[in-house]
mmCIF file of C-alpha atoms in Angstrom:
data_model
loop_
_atom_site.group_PDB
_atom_site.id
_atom_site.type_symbol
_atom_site.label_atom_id
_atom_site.label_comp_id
_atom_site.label_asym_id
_atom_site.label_seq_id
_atom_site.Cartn_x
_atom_site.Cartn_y
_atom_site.Cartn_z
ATOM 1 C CA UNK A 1 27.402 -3.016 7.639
ATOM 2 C CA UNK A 2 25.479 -6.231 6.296
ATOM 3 C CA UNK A 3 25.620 -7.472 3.197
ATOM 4 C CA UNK A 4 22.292 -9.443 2.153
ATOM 5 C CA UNK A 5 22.339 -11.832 -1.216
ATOM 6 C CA UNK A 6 19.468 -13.118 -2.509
ATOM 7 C CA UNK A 7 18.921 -16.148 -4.148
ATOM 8 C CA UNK A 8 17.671 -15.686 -7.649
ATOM 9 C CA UNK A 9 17.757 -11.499 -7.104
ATOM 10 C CA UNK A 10 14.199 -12.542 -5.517
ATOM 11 C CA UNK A 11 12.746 -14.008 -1.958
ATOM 12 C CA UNK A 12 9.292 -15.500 -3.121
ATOM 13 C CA UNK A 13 7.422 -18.490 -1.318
ATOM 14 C CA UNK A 14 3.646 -20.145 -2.309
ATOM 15 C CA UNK A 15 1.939 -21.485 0.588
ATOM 16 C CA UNK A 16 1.246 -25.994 0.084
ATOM 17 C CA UNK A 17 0.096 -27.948 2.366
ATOM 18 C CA UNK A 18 2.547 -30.944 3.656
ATOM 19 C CA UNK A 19 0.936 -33.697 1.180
ATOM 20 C CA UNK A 20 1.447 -31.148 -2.212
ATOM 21 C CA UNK A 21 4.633 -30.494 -0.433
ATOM 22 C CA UNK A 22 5.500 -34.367 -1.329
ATOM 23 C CA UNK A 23 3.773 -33.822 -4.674
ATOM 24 C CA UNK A 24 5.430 -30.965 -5.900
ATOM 25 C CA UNK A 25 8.852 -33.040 -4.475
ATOM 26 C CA UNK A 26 11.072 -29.633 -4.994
ATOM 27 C CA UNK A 27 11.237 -27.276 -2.086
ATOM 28 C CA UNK A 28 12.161 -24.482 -4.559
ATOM 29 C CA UNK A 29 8.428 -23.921 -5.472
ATOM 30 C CA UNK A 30 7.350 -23.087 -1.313
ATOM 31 C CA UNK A 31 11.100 -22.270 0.088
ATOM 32 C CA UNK A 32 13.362 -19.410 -0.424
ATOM 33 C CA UNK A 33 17.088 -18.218 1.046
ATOM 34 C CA UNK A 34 18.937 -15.701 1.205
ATOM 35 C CA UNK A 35 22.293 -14.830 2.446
ATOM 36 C CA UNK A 36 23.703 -12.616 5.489
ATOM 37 C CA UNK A 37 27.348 -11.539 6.113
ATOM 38 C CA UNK A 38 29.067 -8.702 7.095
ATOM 39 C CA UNK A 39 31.413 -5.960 5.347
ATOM 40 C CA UNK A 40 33.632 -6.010 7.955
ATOM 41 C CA UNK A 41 35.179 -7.819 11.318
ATOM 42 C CA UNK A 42 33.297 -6.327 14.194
ATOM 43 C CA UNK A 43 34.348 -4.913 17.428
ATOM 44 C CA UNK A 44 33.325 -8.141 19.633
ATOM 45 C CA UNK A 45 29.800 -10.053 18.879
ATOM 46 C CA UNK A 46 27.165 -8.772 16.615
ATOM 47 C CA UNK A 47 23.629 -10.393 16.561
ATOM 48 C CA UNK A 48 20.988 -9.541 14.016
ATOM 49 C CA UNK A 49 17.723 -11.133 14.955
ATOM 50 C CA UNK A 50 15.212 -12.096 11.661
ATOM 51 C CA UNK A 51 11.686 -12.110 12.702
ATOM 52 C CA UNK A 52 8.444 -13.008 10.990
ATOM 53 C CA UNK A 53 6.496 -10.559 11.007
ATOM 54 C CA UNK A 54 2.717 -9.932 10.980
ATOM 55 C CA UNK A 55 1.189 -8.668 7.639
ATOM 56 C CA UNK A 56 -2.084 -8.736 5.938
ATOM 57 C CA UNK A 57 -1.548 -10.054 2.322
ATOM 58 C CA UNK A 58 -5.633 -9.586 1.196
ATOM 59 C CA UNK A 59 -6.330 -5.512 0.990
ATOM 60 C CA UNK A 60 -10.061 -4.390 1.187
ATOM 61 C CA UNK A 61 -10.348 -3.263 -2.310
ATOM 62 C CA UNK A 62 -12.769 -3.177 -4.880
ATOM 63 C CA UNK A 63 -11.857 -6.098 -7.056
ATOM 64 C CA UNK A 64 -11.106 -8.646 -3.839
ATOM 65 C CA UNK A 65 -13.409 -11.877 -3.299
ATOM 66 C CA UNK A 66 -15.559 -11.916 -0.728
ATOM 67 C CA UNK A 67 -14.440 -13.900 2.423
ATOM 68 C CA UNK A 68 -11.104 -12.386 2.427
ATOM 69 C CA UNK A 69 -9.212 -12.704 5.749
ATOM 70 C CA UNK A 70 -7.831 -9.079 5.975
ATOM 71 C CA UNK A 71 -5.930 -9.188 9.680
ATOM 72 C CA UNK A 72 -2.587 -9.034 9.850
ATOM 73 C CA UNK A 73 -1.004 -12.731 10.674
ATOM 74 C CA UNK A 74 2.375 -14.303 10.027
ATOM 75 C CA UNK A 75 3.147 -15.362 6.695
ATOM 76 C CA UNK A 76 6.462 -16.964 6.179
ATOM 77 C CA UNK A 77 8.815 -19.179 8.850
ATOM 78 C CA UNK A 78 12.476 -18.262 9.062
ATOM 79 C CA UNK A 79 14.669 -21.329 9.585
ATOM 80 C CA UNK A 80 11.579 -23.037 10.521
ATOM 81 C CA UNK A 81 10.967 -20.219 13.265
ATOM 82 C CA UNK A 82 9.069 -17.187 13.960
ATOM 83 C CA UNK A 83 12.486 -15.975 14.512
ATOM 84 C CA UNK A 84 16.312 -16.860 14.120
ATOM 85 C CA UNK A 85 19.284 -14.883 16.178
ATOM 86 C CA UNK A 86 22.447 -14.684 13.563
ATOM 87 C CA UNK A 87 25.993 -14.005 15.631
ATOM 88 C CA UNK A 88 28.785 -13.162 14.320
ATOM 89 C CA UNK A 89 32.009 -12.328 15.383
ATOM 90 C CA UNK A 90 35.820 -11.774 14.468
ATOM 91 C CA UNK A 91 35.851 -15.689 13.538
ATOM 92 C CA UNK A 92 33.218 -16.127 11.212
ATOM 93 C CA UNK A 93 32.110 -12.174 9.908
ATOM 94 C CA UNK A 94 33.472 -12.952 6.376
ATOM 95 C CA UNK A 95 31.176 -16.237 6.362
ATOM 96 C CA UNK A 96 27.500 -16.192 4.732
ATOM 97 C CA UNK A 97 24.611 -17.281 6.660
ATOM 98 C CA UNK A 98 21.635 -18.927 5.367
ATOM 99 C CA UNK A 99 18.459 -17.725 6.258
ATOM 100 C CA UNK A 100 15.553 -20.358 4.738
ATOM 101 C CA UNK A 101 12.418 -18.437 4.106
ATOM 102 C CA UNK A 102 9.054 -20.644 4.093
ATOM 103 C CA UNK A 103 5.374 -19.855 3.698
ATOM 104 C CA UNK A 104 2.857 -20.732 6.445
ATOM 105 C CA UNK A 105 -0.383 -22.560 5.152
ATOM 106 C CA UNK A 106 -2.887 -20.813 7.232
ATOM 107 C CA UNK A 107 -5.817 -22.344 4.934
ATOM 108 C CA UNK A 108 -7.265 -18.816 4.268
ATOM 109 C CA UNK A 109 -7.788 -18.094 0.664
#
């Protein structure tokens, strides 16, 4: 099995661009991490891959703005990627793994 911590019991980013990035000065405020390791040593090599995936954040509804943006893109970066390959094995299964959660400015409001 995997074990997955979170940092703060919560994963939440807010999308800045890079000059409020220097601004704000602490990457808390547009970063988040959170942990993986595993429950037990594994049989050989064991690779969990962590994608971004494509959601739509703005929902057609009755009290959203006009102008919304309401296709499905890619919201966060993991480990500065679109996606990060974890591997473990019988030397480091025990050990946690950080996986840095960021928010993609994609300008759309």
């Amino acid at each position: 099995g995997i074990i997955i911590r979170e940092s703060n019991k919560i994963t939440s980013t807010v999308e800045l661009d890079d000059d409020d990035k220097d601004v704000v000065g602490n990457a808390t405020y547009y970063e988040d991490e959170y942990f993986l390791r595993l429950t037990k040593e594994p049989n050989g090599t064991v690779e969990i891959q962590v994608d971004s995936i494509a959601v739509a954040t703005d929902y057609d509804g009755y009290f959203t703005p006009d102008g919304r943006n309401f296709t499905a893109r890619k919201q966060v970066l993991v480990n500065g990627q679109e996606a990060t390959t974890v591997v473990f094995d019988s030397s480091n299964w025990f050990d946690e793994v950080e996986i840095r959660v960021t928010a993609i400015n994609d300008d759309i409001g």
